PDB file of C-alpha atoms in Angstrom:
ATOM      1  CA  MET A   1     112.845  95.588 119.067  1.00 43.00           C
ATOM      2  CA  THR A   2     115.703  97.900 119.894  1.00 42.00           C
ATOM      3  CA  ALA A   3     115.539 101.667 120.256  1.00 43.00           C
ATOM      4  CA  PRO A   4     116.973 103.798 117.445  1.00 44.00           C
ATOM      5  CA  HIS A   5     120.498 105.134 117.978  1.00 42.00           C
ATOM      6  CA  ALA A   6     120.592 108.710 119.191  1.00 45.00           C
ATOM      7  CA  ALA A   7     123.898 109.506 117.579  1.00 46.00           C
ATOM      8  CA  GLY A   8     122.294 110.880 114.406  1.00 49.00           C
ATOM      9  CA  PRO A   9     121.799 109.890 110.830  1.00 55.00           C
ATOM     10  CA  SER A  10     125.441 109.107 110.128  1.00 61.00           C
ATOM     11  CA  VAL A  11     125.325 106.098 112.479  1.00 63.00           C
ATOM     12  CA  LEU A  12     123.770 102.981 111.042  1.00 60.00           C
ATOM     13  CA  PRO A  13     122.424 100.590 113.659  1.00 67.00           C
ATOM     14  CA  HIS A  14     122.854  97.508 111.477  1.00 68.00           C
ATOM     15  CA  ASP A  15     123.866  96.278 108.077  1.00 70.00           C
ATOM     16  CA  PRO A  16     122.829  95.439 105.408  1.00 79.00           C
ATOM     17  CA  TRP A  17     120.279  98.094 104.676  1.00 76.00           C
ATOM     18  CA  ARG A  18     117.448  97.887 102.216  1.00 79.00           C
ATOM     19  CA  SER A  19     117.228 101.013 100.072  1.00 84.00           C
ATOM     20  CA  LEU A  20     113.897 102.645  99.348  1.00 87.00           C
ATOM     21  CA  LEU A  21     115.320 103.554  95.950  1.00 92.00           C
ATOM     22  CA  LYS A  22     115.382 101.085  93.137  1.00 94.00           C
ATOM     23  CA  ARG A  23     118.835 100.468  91.699  1.00 94.00           C
ATOM     24  CA  GLU A  24     117.861 102.253  88.465  1.00 96.00           C
ATOM     25  CA  GLU A  25     116.793 105.340  90.396  1.00 97.00           C
ATOM     26  CA  SER A  26     120.009 105.436  92.389  1.00 96.00           C
ATOM     27  CA  TYR A  27     122.155 104.987  89.270  1.00 97.00           C
ATOM     28  CA  ALA A  28     120.215 107.682  87.435  1.00 98.00           C
ATOM     29  CA  ILE A  29     120.791 110.173  90.228  1.00 98.00           C
ATOM     30  CA  HIS A  30     124.487 109.330  90.531  1.00 97.00           C
ATOM     31  CA  ALA A  31     124.963 109.383  86.742  1.00 97.00           C
ATOM     32  CA  LEU A  32     123.229 112.748  86.311  1.00 98.00           C
ATOM     33  CA  LEU A  33     125.318 114.252  89.113  1.00 97.00           C
ATOM     34  CA  ASN A  34     128.487 112.889  87.466  1.00 96.00           C
ATOM     35  CA  ILE A  35     127.401 114.225  84.039  1.00 96.00           C
ATOM     36  CA  ALA A  36     126.564 117.626  85.532  1.00 96.00           C
ATOM     37  CA  GLN A  37     130.054 117.803  87.020  1.00 94.00           C
ATOM     38  CA  ASN A  38     131.830 116.240  84.020  1.00 93.00           C
ATOM     39  CA  PRO A  39     129.969 117.143  80.832  1.00 93.00           C
ATOM     40  CA  GLY A  40     130.932 115.121  77.767  1.00 94.00           C
ATOM     41  CA  THR A  41     132.178 112.083  79.774  1.00 94.00           C
ATOM     42  CA  ASN A  42     131.510 108.791  78.032  1.00 94.00           C
ATOM     43  CA  ALA A  43     129.351 106.046  79.516  1.00 94.00           C
ATOM     44  CA  ALA A  44     132.294 103.711  80.149  1.00 94.00           C
ATOM     45  CA  THR A  45     134.113 106.340  82.195  1.00 95.00           C
ATOM     46  CA  ILE A  46     130.953 107.183  84.135  1.00 96.00           C
ATOM     47  CA  ALA A  47     130.439 103.464  84.999  1.00 96.00           C
ATOM     48  CA  GLU A  48     134.072 103.218  86.077  1.00 96.00           C
ATOM     49  CA  GLN A  49     133.944 106.361  88.180  1.00 96.00           C
ATOM     50  CA  LEU A  50     130.683 105.285  89.864  1.00 96.00           C
ATOM     51  CA  GLN A  51     131.857 101.700  90.203  1.00 96.00           C
ATOM     52  CA  ILE A  52     128.673 100.330  88.619  1.00 95.00           C
ATOM     53  CA  SER A  53     127.903  97.955  85.773  1.00 95.00           C
ATOM     54  CA  TYR A  54     128.437  99.508  82.369  1.00 95.00           C
ATOM     55  CA  THR A  55     125.639  97.402  80.877  1.00 96.00           C
ATOM     56  CA  PHE A  56     123.143  98.459  83.535  1.00 95.00           C
ATOM     57  CA  LEU A  57     124.286 102.082  83.319  1.00 96.00           C
ATOM     58  CA  THR A  58     123.678 102.187  79.568  1.00 95.00           C
ATOM     59  CA  LYS A  59     120.098 100.993  80.227  1.00 96.00           C
ATOM     60  CA  VAL A  60     119.610 103.856  82.706  1.00 96.00           C
ATOM     61  CA  LEU A  61     121.211 106.381  80.322  1.00 96.00           C
ATOM     62  CA  ARG A  62     118.830 105.212  77.551  1.00 96.00           C
ATOM     63  CA  ARG A  63     115.890 105.918  79.843  1.00 96.00           C
ATOM     64  CA  LEU A  64     117.325 109.353  80.727  1.00 97.00           C
ATOM     65  CA  THR A  65     117.779 110.073  77.022  1.00 96.00           C
ATOM     66  CA  GLU A  66     114.178 109.087  76.324  1.00 96.00           C
ATOM     67  CA  MET A  67     113.053 111.459  79.089  1.00 95.00           C
ATOM     68  CA  ASN A  68     115.178 114.294  77.606  1.00 96.00           C
ATOM     69  CA  TYR A  69     117.484 114.590  80.623  1.00 97.00           C
ATOM     70  CA  VAL A  70     120.635 113.806  78.687  1.00 97.00           C
ATOM     71  CA  ALA A  71     122.028 113.697  75.147  1.00 95.00           C
ATOM     72  CA  SER A  72     124.616 111.242  73.980  1.00 90.00           C
ATOM     73  CA  ALA A  73     127.018 111.695  71.054  1.00 87.00           C
ATOM     74  CA  LYS A  74     129.332 109.013  69.730  1.00 83.00           C
ATOM     75  CA  GLY A  75     132.833 109.368  68.415  1.00 77.00           C
ATOM     76  CA  ARG A  76     135.569 111.918  68.960  1.00 77.00           C
ATOM     77  CA  GLY A  77     134.290 114.826  71.038  1.00 72.00           C
ATOM     78  CA  GLY A  78     131.226 112.767  72.014  1.00 79.00           C
ATOM     79  CA  GLY A  79     129.987 111.760  75.378  1.00 92.00           C
ATOM     80  CA  VAL A  80     126.975 112.365  77.568  1.00 96.00           C
ATOM     81  CA  THR A  81     125.733 115.873  78.380  1.00 95.00           C
ATOM     82  CA  LEU A  82     122.798 117.301  80.262  1.00 96.00           C
ATOM     83  CA  LYS A  83     119.836 118.630  78.296  1.00 97.00           C
ATOM     84  CA  VAL A  84     118.299 120.126  81.449  1.00 96.00           C
ATOM     85  CA  ASP A  85     119.265 122.876  83.869  1.00 96.00           C
ATOM     86  CA  PRO A  86     120.558 121.217  87.059  1.00 96.00           C
ATOM     87  CA  ALA A  87     118.919 123.919  89.145  1.00 96.00           C
ATOM     88  CA  GLN A  88     115.529 122.895  87.722  1.00 97.00           C
ATOM     89  CA  VAL A  89     115.792 119.141  88.286  1.00 97.00           C
ATOM     90  CA  SER A  90     115.006 117.654  91.695  1.00 98.00           C
ATOM     91  CA  LEU A  91     115.761 114.205  93.030  1.00 98.00           C
ATOM     92  CA  LEU A  92     112.015 113.591  92.920  1.00 98.00           C
ATOM     93  CA  ASP A  93     111.930 114.476  89.212  1.00 97.00           C
ATOM     94  CA  ILE A  94     114.670 111.967  88.462  1.00 97.00           C
ATOM     95  CA  ILE A  95     113.144 109.161  90.508  1.00 97.00           C
ATOM     96  CA  GLU A  96     109.734 109.693  88.934  1.00 96.00           C
ATOM     97  CA  ALA A  97     111.235 109.899  85.435  1.00 95.00           C
ATOM     98  CA  ILE A  98     112.723 106.444  85.952  1.00 96.00           C
ATOM     99  CA  SER A  99     109.910 104.703  87.883  1.00 94.00           C
ATOM    100  CA  GLY A 100     106.796 106.803  88.125  1.00 93.00           C
ATOM    101  CA  PRO A 101     105.120 108.511  91.106  1.00 92.00           C
ATOM    102  CA  VAL A 102     106.672 107.994  94.573  1.00 90.00           C
ATOM    103  CA  ILE A 103     104.382 106.579  97.272  1.00 88.00           C
ATOM    104  CA  LEU A 104     105.140 104.279 100.170  1.00 88.00           C
ATOM    105  CA  ASP A 105     102.207 101.906  99.811  1.00 87.00           C
ATOM    106  CA  PRO A 106      99.710 101.462  96.975  1.00 86.00           C
ATOM    107  CA  CYS A 107      96.828 101.204  99.479  1.00 83.00           C
ATOM    108  CA  GLN A 108      96.954 104.973  99.848  1.00 83.00           C
ATOM    109  CA  THR A 109      95.799 105.345  96.242  1.00 85.00           C
ATOM    110  CA  LYS A 110      92.612 103.361  96.767  1.00 85.00           C
ATOM    111  CA  PRO A 111      89.348 105.007  97.856  1.00 86.00           C
ATOM    112  CA  ARG A 112      88.868 102.164 100.352  1.00 86.00           C
ATOM    113  CA  CYS A 113      91.815  99.908 101.138  1.00 85.00           C
ATOM    114  CA  ALA A 114      91.346  96.310 102.324  1.00 86.00           C
ATOM    115  CA  THR A 115      91.496  97.367 106.003  1.00 86.00           C
ATOM    116  CA  GLN A 116      88.802 100.061 105.445  1.00 88.00           C
ATOM    117  CA  GLN A 117      86.608  97.531 103.698  1.00 89.00           C
ATOM    118  CA  ARG A 118      87.056  95.059 106.537  1.00 91.00           C
ATOM    119  CA  THR A 119      86.833  97.431 109.579  1.00 91.00           C
ATOM    120  CA  GLY A 120      85.369 100.655 108.236  1.00 89.00           C
ATOM    121  CA  LYS A 121      88.493 102.737 108.939  1.00 88.00           C
ATOM    122  CA  CYS A 122      92.236 102.668 108.395  1.00 87.00           C
ATOM    123  CA  ASN A 123      94.680 104.717 110.492  1.00 86.00           C
ATOM    124  CA  LEU A 124      97.637 103.273 108.578  1.00 87.00           C
ATOM    125  CA  LYS A 125      96.515 104.892 105.323  1.00 86.00           C
ATOM    126  CA  ARG A 126      96.827 108.380 106.881  1.00 86.00           C
ATOM    127  CA  ALA A 127     100.341 107.507 108.137  1.00 91.00           C
ATOM    128  CA  TRP A 128     101.417 106.280 104.664  1.00 90.00           C
ATOM    129  CA  LEU A 129      99.977 109.358 103.045  1.00 90.00           C
ATOM    130  CA  SER A 130     101.663 111.714 105.504  1.00 93.00           C
ATOM    131  CA  ALA A 131     105.026 109.961 105.118  1.00 94.00           C
ATOM    132  CA  SER A 132     104.728 109.898 101.313  1.00 93.00           C
ATOM    133  CA  LEU A 133     103.951 113.625 101.209  1.00 94.00           C
ATOM    134  CA  GLY A 134     106.943 114.351 103.481  1.00 96.00           C
ATOM    135  CA  ILE A 135     109.283 112.275 101.330  1.00 95.00           C
ATOM    136  CA  ARG A 136     107.979 113.935  98.157  1.00 95.00           C
ATOM    137  CA  GLU A 137     108.511 117.342  99.701  1.00 97.00           C
ATOM    138  CA  ILE A 138     112.069 116.636 100.775  1.00 97.00           C
ATOM    139  CA  LEU A 139     113.126 114.971  97.518  1.00 97.00           C
ATOM    140  CA  GLY A 140     111.340 117.666  95.478  1.00 97.00           C
ATOM    141  CA  GLY A 141     113.366 120.341  97.308  1.00 97.00           C
ATOM    142  CA  ILE A 142     116.785 118.981  96.479  1.00 97.00           C
ATOM    143  CA  THR A 143     118.151 119.836  93.028  1.00 97.00           C
ATOM    144  CA  LEU A 144     121.078 118.505  91.092  1.00 96.00           C
ATOM    145  CA  ALA A 145     122.677 121.947  91.241  1.00 96.00           C
ATOM    146  CA  GLN A 146     122.601 121.883  95.041  1.00 96.00           C
ATOM    147  CA  LEU A 147     124.441 118.546  95.006  1.00 96.00           C
ATOM    148  CA  CYS A 148     127.133 119.544  92.505  1.00 91.00           C
ATOM    149  CA  ASP A 149     130.618 120.124  93.780  1.00 74.00           C
ATOM    150  CA  PRO A 150     131.378 123.834  93.262  1.00 70.00           C
ATOM    151  CA  GLN A 151     134.943 122.880  92.198  1.00 60.00           C
ATOM    152  CA  ALA A 152     133.620 120.692  89.330  1.00 49.00           C
ATOM    153  CA  SER A 153     133.123 121.848  85.740  1.00 47.00           C
ATOM    154  CA  THR A 154     130.228 124.188  85.032  1.00 44.00           C
ATOM    155  CA  PRO A 155     127.531 122.048  83.398  1.00 44.00           C
ATOM    156  CA  GLN A 156     126.368 122.840  79.912  1.00 47.00           C
ATOM    157  CA  HIS A 157     122.784 122.093  78.941  1.00 49.00           C
ATOM    158  CA  SER A 158     120.921 122.448  75.684  1.00 48.00           C
TER     159      SER A 158
END
């Protein structure tokens, strides 16, 4: 096992990486950010700008519509707009809207995981819980508004 690079988070020690986010979660975050900065843009343009599959993006947009994050209007003057205030929506909110509660390992949700049942204790469960709480705190503290380019259009929400 090699030691982590000390150069900082911008240096990646190897490739390819495995994302902790599901593809749907990542697309939802990128799409909402794009919509916040370009209200009224249509799905095809969003897919092109984000360089992602139009078909898969429409599935994600359908989910965001069901969760009342966006509204979509067809025809002239249509497009996708935010229904939420970007300052009130965190990355954690978006991820959980798409996939449910964020935890690192399901064992942390059980009163007694398999290791606890076998040995009577589990030090790993505490580590997973601590890491999950830290991730939730960080993602919950970052809003769409904080990520929007100040030069982009001012988002309109209903």
